[in-house]
mmCIF file of C-alpha atoms in Angstrom:
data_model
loop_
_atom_site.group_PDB
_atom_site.id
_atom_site.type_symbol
_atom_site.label_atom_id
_atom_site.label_comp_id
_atom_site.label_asym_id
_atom_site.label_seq_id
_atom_site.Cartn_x
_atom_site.Cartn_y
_atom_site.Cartn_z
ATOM 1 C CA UNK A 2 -10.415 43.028 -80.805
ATOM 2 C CA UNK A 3 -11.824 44.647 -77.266
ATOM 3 C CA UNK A 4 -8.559 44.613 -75.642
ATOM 4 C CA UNK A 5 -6.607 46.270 -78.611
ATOM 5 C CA UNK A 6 -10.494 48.733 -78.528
ATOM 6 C CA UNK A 7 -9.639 49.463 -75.257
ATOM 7 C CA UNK A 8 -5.972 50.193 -75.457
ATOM 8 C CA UNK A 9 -6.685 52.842 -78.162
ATOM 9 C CA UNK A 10 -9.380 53.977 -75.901
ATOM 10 C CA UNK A 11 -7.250 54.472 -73.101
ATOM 11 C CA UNK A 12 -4.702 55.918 -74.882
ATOM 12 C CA UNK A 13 -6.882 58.504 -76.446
ATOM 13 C CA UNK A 14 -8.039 59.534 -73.094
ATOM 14 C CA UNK A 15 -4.892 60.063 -72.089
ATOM 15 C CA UNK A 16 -4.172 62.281 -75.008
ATOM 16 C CA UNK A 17 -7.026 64.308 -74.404
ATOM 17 C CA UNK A 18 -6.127 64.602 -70.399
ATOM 18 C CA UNK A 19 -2.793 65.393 -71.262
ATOM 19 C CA UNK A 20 -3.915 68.666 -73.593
ATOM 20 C CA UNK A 21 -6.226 69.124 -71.021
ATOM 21 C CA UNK A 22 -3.502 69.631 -68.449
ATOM 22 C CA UNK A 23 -1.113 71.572 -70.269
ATOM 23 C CA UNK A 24 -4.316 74.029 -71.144
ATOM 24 C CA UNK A 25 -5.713 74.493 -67.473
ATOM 25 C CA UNK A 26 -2.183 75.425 -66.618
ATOM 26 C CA UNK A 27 -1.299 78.009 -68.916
ATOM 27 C CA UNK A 28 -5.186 79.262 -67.815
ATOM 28 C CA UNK A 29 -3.574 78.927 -64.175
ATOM 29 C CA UNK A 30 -0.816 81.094 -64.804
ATOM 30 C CA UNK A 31 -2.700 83.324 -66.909
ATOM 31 C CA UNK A 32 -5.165 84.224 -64.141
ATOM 32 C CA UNK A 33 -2.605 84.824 -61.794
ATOM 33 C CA UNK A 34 -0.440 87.174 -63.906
ATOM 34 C CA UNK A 35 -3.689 88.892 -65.005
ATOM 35 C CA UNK A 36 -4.996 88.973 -61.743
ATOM 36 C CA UNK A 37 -2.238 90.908 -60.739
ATOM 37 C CA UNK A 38 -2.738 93.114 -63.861
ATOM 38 C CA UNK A 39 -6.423 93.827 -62.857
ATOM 39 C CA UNK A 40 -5.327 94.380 -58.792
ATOM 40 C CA UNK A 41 -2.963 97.298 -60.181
ATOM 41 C CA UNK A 42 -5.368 98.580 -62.379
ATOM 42 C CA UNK A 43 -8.340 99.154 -60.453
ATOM 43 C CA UNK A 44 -5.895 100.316 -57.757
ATOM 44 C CA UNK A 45 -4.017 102.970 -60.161
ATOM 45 C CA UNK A 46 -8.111 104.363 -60.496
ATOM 46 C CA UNK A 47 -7.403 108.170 -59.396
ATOM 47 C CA UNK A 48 -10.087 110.620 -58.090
ATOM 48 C CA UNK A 49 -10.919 111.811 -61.411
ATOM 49 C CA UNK A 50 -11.565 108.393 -62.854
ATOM 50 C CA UNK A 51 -8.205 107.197 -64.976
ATOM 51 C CA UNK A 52 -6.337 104.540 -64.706
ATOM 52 C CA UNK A 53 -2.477 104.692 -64.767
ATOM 53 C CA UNK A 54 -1.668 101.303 -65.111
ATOM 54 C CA UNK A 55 -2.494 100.496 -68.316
ATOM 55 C CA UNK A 56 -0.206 97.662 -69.900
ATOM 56 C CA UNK A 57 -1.110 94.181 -68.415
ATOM 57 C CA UNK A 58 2.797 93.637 -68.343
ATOM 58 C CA UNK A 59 2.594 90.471 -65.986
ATOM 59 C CA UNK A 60 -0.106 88.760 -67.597
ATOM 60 C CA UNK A 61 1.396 88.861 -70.737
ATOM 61 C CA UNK A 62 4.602 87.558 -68.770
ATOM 62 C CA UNK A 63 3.020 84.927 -66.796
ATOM 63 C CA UNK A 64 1.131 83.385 -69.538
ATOM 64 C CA UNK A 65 4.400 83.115 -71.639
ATOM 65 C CA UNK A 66 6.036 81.885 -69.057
ATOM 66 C CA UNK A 67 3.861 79.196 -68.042
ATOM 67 C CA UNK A 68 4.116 78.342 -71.514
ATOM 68 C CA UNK A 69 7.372 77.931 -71.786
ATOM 69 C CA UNK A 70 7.012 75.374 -68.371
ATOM 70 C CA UNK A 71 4.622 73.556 -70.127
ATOM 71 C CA UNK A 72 6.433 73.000 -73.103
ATOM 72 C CA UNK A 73 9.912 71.824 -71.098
ATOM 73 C CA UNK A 74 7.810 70.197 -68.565
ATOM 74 C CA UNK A 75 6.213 67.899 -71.559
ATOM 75 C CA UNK A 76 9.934 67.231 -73.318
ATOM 76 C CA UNK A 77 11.759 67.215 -69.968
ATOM 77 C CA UNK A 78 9.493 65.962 -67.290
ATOM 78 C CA UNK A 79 11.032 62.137 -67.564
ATOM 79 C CA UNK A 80 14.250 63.461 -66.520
ATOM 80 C CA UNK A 81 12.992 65.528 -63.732
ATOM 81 C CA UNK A 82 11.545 62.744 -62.160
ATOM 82 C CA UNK A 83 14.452 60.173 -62.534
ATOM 83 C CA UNK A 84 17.035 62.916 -60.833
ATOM 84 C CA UNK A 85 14.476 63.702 -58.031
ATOM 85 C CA UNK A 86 14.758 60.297 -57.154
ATOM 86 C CA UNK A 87 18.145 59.838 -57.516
ATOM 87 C CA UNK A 88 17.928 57.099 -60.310
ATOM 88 C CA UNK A 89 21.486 56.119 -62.296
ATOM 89 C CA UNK A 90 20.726 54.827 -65.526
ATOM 90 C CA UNK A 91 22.025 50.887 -65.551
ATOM 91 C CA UNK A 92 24.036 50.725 -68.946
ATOM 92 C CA UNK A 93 26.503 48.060 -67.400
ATOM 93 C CA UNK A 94 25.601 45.681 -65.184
ATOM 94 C CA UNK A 95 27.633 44.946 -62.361
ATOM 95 C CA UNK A 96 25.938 42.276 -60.699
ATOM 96 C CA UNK A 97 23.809 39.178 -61.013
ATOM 97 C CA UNK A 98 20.022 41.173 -60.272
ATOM 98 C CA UNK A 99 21.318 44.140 -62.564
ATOM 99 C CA UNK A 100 21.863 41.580 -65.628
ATOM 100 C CA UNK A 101 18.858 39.981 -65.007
ATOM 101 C CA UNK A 102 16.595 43.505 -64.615
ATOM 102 C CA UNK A 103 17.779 44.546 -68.131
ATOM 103 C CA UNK A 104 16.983 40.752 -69.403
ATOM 104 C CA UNK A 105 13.100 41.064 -68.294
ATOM 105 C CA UNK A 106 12.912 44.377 -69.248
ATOM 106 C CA UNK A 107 13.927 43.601 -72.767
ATOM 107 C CA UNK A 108 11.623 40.246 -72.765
ATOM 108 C CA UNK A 109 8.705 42.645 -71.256
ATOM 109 C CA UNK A 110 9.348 45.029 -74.004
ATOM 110 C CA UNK A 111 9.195 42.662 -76.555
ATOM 111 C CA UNK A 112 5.667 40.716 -75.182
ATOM 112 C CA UNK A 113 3.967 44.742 -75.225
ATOM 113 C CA UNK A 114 5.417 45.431 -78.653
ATOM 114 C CA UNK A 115 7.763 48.473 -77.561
ATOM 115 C CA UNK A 116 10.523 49.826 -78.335
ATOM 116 C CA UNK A 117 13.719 48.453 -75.134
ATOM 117 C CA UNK A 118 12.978 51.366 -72.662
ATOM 118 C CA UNK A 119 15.961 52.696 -70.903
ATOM 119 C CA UNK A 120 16.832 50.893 -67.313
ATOM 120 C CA UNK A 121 17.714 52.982 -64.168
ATOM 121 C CA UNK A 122 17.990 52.253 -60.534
ATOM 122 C CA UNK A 123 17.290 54.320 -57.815
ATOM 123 C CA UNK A 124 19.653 52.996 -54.760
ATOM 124 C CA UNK A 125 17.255 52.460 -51.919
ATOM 125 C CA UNK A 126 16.559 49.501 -49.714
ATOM 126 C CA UNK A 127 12.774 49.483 -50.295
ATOM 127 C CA UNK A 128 11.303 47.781 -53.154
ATOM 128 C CA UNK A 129 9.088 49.651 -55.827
ATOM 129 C CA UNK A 130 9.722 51.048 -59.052
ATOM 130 C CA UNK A 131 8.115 53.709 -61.494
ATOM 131 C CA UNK A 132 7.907 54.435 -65.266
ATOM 132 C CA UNK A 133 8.318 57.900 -66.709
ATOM 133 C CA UNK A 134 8.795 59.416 -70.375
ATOM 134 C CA UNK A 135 6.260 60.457 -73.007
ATOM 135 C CA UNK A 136 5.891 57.721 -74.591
ATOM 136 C CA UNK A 137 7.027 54.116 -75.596
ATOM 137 C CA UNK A 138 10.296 55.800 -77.478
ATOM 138 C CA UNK A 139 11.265 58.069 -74.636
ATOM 139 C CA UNK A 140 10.009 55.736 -71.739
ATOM 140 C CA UNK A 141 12.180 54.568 -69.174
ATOM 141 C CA UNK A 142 11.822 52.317 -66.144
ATOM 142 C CA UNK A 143 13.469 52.982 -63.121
ATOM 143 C CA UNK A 144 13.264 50.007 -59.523
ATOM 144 C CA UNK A 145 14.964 50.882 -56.449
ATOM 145 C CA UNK A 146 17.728 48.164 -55.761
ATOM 146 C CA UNK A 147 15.851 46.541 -52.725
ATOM 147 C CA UNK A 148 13.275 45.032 -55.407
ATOM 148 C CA UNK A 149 16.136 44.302 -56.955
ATOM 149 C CA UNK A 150 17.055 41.971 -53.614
ATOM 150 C CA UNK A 151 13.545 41.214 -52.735
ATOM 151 C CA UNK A 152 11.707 39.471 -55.873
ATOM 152 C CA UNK A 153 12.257 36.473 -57.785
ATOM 153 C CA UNK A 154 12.573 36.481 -61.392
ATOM 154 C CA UNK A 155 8.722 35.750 -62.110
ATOM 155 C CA UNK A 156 7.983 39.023 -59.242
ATOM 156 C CA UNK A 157 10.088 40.736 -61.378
ATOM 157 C CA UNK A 158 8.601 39.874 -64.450
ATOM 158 C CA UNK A 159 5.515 41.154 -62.733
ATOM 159 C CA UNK A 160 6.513 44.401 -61.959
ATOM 160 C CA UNK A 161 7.741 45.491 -65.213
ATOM 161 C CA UNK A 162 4.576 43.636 -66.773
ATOM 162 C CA UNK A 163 2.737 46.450 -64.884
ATOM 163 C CA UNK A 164 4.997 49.052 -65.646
ATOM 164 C CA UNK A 165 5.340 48.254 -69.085
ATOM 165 C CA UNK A 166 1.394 48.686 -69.400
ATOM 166 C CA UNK A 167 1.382 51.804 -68.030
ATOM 167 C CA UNK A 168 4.197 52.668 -71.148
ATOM 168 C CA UNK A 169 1.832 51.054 -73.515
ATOM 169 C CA UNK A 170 -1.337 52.990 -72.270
ATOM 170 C CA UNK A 171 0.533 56.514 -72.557
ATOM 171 C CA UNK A 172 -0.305 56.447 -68.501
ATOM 172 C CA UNK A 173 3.513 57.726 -68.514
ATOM 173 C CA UNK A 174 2.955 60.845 -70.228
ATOM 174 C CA UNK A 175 0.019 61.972 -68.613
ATOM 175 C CA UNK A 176 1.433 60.995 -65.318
ATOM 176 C CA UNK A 177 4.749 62.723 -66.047
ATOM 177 C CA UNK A 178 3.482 65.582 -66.847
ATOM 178 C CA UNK A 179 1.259 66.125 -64.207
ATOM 179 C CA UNK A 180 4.701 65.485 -61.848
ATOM 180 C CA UNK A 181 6.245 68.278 -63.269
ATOM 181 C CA UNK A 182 3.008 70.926 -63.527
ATOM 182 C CA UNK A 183 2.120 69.925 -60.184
ATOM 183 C CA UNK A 184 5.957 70.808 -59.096
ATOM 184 C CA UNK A 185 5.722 74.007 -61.177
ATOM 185 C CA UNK A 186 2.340 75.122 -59.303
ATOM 186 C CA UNK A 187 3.985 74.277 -55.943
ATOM 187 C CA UNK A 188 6.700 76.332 -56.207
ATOM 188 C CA UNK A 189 5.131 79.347 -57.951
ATOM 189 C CA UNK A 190 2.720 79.195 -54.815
ATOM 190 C CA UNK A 191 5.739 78.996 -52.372
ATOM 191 C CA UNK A 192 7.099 82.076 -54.013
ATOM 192 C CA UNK A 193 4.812 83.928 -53.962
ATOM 193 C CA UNK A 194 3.847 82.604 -50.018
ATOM 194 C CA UNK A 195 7.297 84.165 -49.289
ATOM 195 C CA UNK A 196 6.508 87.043 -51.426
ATOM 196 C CA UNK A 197 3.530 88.046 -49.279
ATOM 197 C CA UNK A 198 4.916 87.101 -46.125
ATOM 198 C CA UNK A 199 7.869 89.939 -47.355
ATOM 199 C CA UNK A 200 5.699 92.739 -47.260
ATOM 200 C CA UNK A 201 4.721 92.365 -50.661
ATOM 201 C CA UNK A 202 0.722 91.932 -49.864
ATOM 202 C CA UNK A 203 0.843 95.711 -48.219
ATOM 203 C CA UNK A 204 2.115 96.670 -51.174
ATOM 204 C CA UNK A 205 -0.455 95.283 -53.245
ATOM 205 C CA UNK A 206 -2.899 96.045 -51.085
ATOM 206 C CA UNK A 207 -1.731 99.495 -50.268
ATOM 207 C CA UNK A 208 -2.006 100.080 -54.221
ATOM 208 C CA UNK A 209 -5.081 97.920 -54.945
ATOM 209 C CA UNK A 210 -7.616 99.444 -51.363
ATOM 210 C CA UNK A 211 -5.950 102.863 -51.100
ATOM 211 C CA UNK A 212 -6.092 104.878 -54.504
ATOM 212 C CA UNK A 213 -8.294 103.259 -55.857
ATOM 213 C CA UNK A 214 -11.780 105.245 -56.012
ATOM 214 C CA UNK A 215 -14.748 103.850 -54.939
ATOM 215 C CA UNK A 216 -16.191 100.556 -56.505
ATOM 216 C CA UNK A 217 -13.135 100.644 -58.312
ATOM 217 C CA UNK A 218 -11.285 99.663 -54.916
ATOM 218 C CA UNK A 219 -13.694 97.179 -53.786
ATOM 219 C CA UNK A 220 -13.165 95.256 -57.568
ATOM 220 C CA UNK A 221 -9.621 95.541 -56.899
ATOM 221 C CA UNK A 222 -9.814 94.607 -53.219
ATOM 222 C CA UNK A 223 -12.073 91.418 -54.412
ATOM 223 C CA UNK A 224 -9.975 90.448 -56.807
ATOM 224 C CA UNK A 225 -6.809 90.332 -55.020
ATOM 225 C CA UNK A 226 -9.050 87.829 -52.199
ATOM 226 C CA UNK A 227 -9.596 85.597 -54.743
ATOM 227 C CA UNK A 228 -6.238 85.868 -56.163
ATOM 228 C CA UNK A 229 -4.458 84.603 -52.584
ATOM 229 C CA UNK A 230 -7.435 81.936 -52.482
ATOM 230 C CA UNK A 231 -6.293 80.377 -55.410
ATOM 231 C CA UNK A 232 -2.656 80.650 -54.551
ATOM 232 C CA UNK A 233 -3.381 78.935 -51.528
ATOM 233 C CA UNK A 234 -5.873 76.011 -52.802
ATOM 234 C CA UNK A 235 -3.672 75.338 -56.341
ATOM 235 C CA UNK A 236 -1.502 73.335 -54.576
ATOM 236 C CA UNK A 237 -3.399 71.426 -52.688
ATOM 237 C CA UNK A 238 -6.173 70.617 -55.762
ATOM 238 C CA UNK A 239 -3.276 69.602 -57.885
ATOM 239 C CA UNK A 240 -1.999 67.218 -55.964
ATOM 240 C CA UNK A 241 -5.510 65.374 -55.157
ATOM 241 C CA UNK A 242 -6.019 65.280 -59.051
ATOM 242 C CA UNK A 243 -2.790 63.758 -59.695
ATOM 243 C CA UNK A 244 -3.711 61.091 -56.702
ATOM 244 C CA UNK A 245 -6.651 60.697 -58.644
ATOM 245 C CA UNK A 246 -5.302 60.153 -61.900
ATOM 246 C CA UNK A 247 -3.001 57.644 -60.368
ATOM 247 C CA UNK A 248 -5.549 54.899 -58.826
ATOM 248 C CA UNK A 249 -7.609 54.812 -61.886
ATOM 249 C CA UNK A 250 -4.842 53.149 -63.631
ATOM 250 C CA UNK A 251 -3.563 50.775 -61.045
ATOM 251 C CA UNK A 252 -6.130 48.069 -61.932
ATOM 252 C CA UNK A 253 -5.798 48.283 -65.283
ATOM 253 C CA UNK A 254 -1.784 48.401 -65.067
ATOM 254 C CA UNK A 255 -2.252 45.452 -62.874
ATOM 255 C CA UNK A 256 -4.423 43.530 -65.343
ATOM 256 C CA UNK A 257 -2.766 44.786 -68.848
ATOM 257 C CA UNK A 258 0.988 43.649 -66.847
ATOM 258 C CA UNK A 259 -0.849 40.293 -65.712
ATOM 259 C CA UNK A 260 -1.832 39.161 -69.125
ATOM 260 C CA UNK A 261 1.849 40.310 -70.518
ATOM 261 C CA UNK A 262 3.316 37.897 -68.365
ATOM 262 C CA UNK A 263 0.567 35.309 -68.189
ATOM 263 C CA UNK A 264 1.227 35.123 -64.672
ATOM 264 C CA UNK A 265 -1.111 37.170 -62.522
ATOM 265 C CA UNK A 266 0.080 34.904 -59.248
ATOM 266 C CA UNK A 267 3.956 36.096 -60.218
ATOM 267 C CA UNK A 268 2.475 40.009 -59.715
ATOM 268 C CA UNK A 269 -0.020 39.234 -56.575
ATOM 269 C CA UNK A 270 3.486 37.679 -54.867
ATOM 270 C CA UNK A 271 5.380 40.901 -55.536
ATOM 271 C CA UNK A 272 2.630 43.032 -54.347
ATOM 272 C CA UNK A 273 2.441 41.386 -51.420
ATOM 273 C CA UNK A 274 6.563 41.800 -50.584
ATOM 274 C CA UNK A 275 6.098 44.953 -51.242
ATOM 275 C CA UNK A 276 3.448 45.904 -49.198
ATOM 276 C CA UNK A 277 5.451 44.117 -45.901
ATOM 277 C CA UNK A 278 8.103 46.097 -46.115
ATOM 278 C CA UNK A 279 9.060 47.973 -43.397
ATOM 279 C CA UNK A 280 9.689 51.345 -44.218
ATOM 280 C CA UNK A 281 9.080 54.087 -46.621
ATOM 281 C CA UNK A 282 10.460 54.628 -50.241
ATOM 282 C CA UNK A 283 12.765 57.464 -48.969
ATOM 283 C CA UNK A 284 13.927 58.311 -52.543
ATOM 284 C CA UNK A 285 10.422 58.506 -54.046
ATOM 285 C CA UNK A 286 9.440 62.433 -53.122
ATOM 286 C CA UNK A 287 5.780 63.284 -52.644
ATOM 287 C CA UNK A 288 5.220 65.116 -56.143
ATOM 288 C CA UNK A 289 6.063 61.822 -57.809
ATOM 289 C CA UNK A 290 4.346 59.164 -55.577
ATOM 290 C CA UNK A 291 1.644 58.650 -57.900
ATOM 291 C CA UNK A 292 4.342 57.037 -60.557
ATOM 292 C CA UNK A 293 5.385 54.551 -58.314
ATOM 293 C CA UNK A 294 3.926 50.527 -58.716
ATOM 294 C CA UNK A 295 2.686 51.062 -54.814
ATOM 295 C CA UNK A 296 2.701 54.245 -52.389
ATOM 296 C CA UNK A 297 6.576 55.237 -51.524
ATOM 297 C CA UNK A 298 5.042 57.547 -48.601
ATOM 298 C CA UNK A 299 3.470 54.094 -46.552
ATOM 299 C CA UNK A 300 -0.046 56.625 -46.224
ATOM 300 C CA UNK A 301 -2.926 54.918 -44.704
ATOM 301 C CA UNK A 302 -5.814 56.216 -47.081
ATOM 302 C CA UNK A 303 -4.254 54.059 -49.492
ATOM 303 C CA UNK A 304 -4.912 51.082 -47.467
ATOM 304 C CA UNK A 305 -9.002 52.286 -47.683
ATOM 305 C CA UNK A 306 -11.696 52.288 -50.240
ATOM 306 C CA UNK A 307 -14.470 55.060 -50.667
ATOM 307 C CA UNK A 308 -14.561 58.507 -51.736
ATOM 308 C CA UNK A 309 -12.125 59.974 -49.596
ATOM 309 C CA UNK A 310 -9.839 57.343 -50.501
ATOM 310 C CA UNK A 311 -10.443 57.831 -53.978
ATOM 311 C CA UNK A 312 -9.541 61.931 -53.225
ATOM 312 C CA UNK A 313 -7.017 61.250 -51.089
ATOM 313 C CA UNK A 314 -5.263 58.162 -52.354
ATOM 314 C CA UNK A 315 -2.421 57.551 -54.856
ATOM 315 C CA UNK A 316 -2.930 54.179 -54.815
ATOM 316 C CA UNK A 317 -5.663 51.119 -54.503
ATOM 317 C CA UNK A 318 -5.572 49.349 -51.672
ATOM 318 C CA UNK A 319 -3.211 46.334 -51.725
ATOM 319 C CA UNK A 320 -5.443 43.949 -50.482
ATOM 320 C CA UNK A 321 -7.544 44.966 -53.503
ATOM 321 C CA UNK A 322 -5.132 44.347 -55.914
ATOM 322 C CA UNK A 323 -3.647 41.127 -54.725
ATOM 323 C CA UNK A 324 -7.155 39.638 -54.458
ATOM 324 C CA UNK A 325 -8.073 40.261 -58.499
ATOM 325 C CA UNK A 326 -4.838 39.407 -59.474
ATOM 326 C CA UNK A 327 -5.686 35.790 -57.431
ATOM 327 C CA UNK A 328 -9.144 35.621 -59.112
ATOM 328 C CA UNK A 329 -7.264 36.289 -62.763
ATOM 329 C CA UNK A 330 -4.899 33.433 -61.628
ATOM 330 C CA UNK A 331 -8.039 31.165 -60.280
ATOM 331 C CA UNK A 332 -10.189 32.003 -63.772
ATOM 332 C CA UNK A 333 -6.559 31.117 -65.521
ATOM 333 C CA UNK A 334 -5.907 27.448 -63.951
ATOM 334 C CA UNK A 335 -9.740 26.970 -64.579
ATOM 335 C CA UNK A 336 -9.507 27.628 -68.079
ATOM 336 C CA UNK A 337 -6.523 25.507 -68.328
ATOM 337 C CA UNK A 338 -8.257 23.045 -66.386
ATOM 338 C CA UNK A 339 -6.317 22.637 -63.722
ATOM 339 C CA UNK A 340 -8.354 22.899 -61.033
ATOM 340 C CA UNK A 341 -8.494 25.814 -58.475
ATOM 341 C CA UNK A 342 -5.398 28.244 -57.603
ATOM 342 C CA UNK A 343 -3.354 27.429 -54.384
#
């Protein structure tokens, strides 16, 4: 009865982070369209007092449009994700790993009560994998081919375990999403970066601190400040919320995945083999590094604990993980009475 509490619980909050998301960036582009709107009309202010720029034409433009990215970035996000990364979808197995992938996958599905998620793989030599979608009946589950080459069957059956939790919770959605806004906010930022650097701040500021009369300047002149700070600091603060949206949910991926397979050793194992390999997920690209099982960019504040960590990380620290998986794995032989883990 707690776990299945908890499940709804988590999934709830993930619901309500997920409106939450979609809402703070509609408010994003909003204030930036109608920031622009209030910069031209303080700055359109002649000497007699009027205003000749009237019609908040980009606001209304920005927030619709930001609306619009919302809406295809919730429907669309999944498929985002799997082409930035360069993921084929595996509908016939050409080899021994590839048959046996879609075999766990289904038997994973089945012990989490979801629908068969679809099965792609991303063609890169370093192991880790991701799961995407909106939900259990658009979720899909995408491994790079070298954990394809690098795990076992039971270190496979961990993986998806995990990934298949983060399905169940709705971490998927929220996490999708936040790939996609997070992309959106980047390159509305870059744009308009390029935009400034093109002359376009004289022109703003030419028409916001020149005709403008008196306090009507400095409000414009104040506003357009603020307006380049947040350009400059959206980026950035959307990334370190989707980091730390991400760790949250890697224990409790870890633990939901464990208890799917009944096998907390089988995920500790992959973890490990994971963690020793040698290079970078190239694929993986930084917007979507928080999907991924462990960190595709090898970044040391993942290997860390503490506040910073917590900030600046995508990920728990291995170490971490792999020693509460072993303590689930001791507390399960002990219960079976078996005696202590190896």
């Amino acid at each position: 009865m707690t776990e299945a509490l908890n499940l709804f619980e988590q999934q709830a909050r993930n619901r309500r982070q997920t409106a939450a998301w979609l809402v703070l960036f509609i408010l994003f582009f909003a204030w930036i369209g109608f920031g622009g709107d209030a910069v031209l009309y303080f700055g359109s202010v002649d000497e007699a007092g009027a205003a000749h720029y009237t019609v908040p034409f980009i606001g209304l433009g920005a927030t619709l449009v930001a609306a619009l990215i919302a809406w295809t970035s919730y429907k669309g996000g999944a498929k985002r994700v799997l082409w930035s990364a360069g993921a084929r979808e595996l509908t016939a197995p050409g080899t021994h790993e590839e048959k046996q992938l879609l075999n766990v996958v289904e038997e994973m599905a089945i012990a989490a009560g979801l629908p068969m998620p679809k099965v792609y793989v991303v063609d890169d030599p370093d192991p880790n994998a991701f799961a995407t979608g909106t939900g259990p009946d658009t979720a899909c589950i995408a491994v790079t081919s070298g954990l394809l080459t690098t795990l076992n069957r039971e270190e496979l059956q961990g993986v998806i375990g995990h990934e298949m939790s983060h399905v169940r919770n709705l971490d998927v959605r929220l996490m999708t999403l936040i790939a996609a806004l997070a992309g959106a906010i980047v390159l509305l930022s870059d744009g308009l970066g390029r935009f400034f650097r093109g002359g376009g701040g004289r022109m703003i500021g030419g028409r916001g601190g020149g005709r403008g009369k008196g306090g009507a300047g400095a409000i414009a002149l104040v506003i357009l400040v603020l307006w380049v700070i947040t350009l400059i600091l959206a980026p950035i603060i959307v990334r370190l919320m989707a980091m730390a949206v991400s760790r949250n949910r890697e224990y409790l991926a870890d633990a939901t995945g464990a208890e799917l397979t009944r096998n907390p050793l089988a995920l500790a194992g992959a973890l490990q083999k994971i963690e020793s390999a040698a290079a970078p997920t190239t694929s993986i690209k930084r917007g979507t590094a928080h999907l991924c099982v462990a960190d595709p960019l090898g970044r040391k504040v993942n290997l860390k604990e503490g506040f910073l960590a917590n900030v600046f990380g995508t990920h728990p620290p291995m170490a971490m993980r792999v020693a509460r998986l072993k303590g689930m794995g001791f507390q399960q032989a002990k219960a079976a009475g078996e005696g202590p883990a190896a």
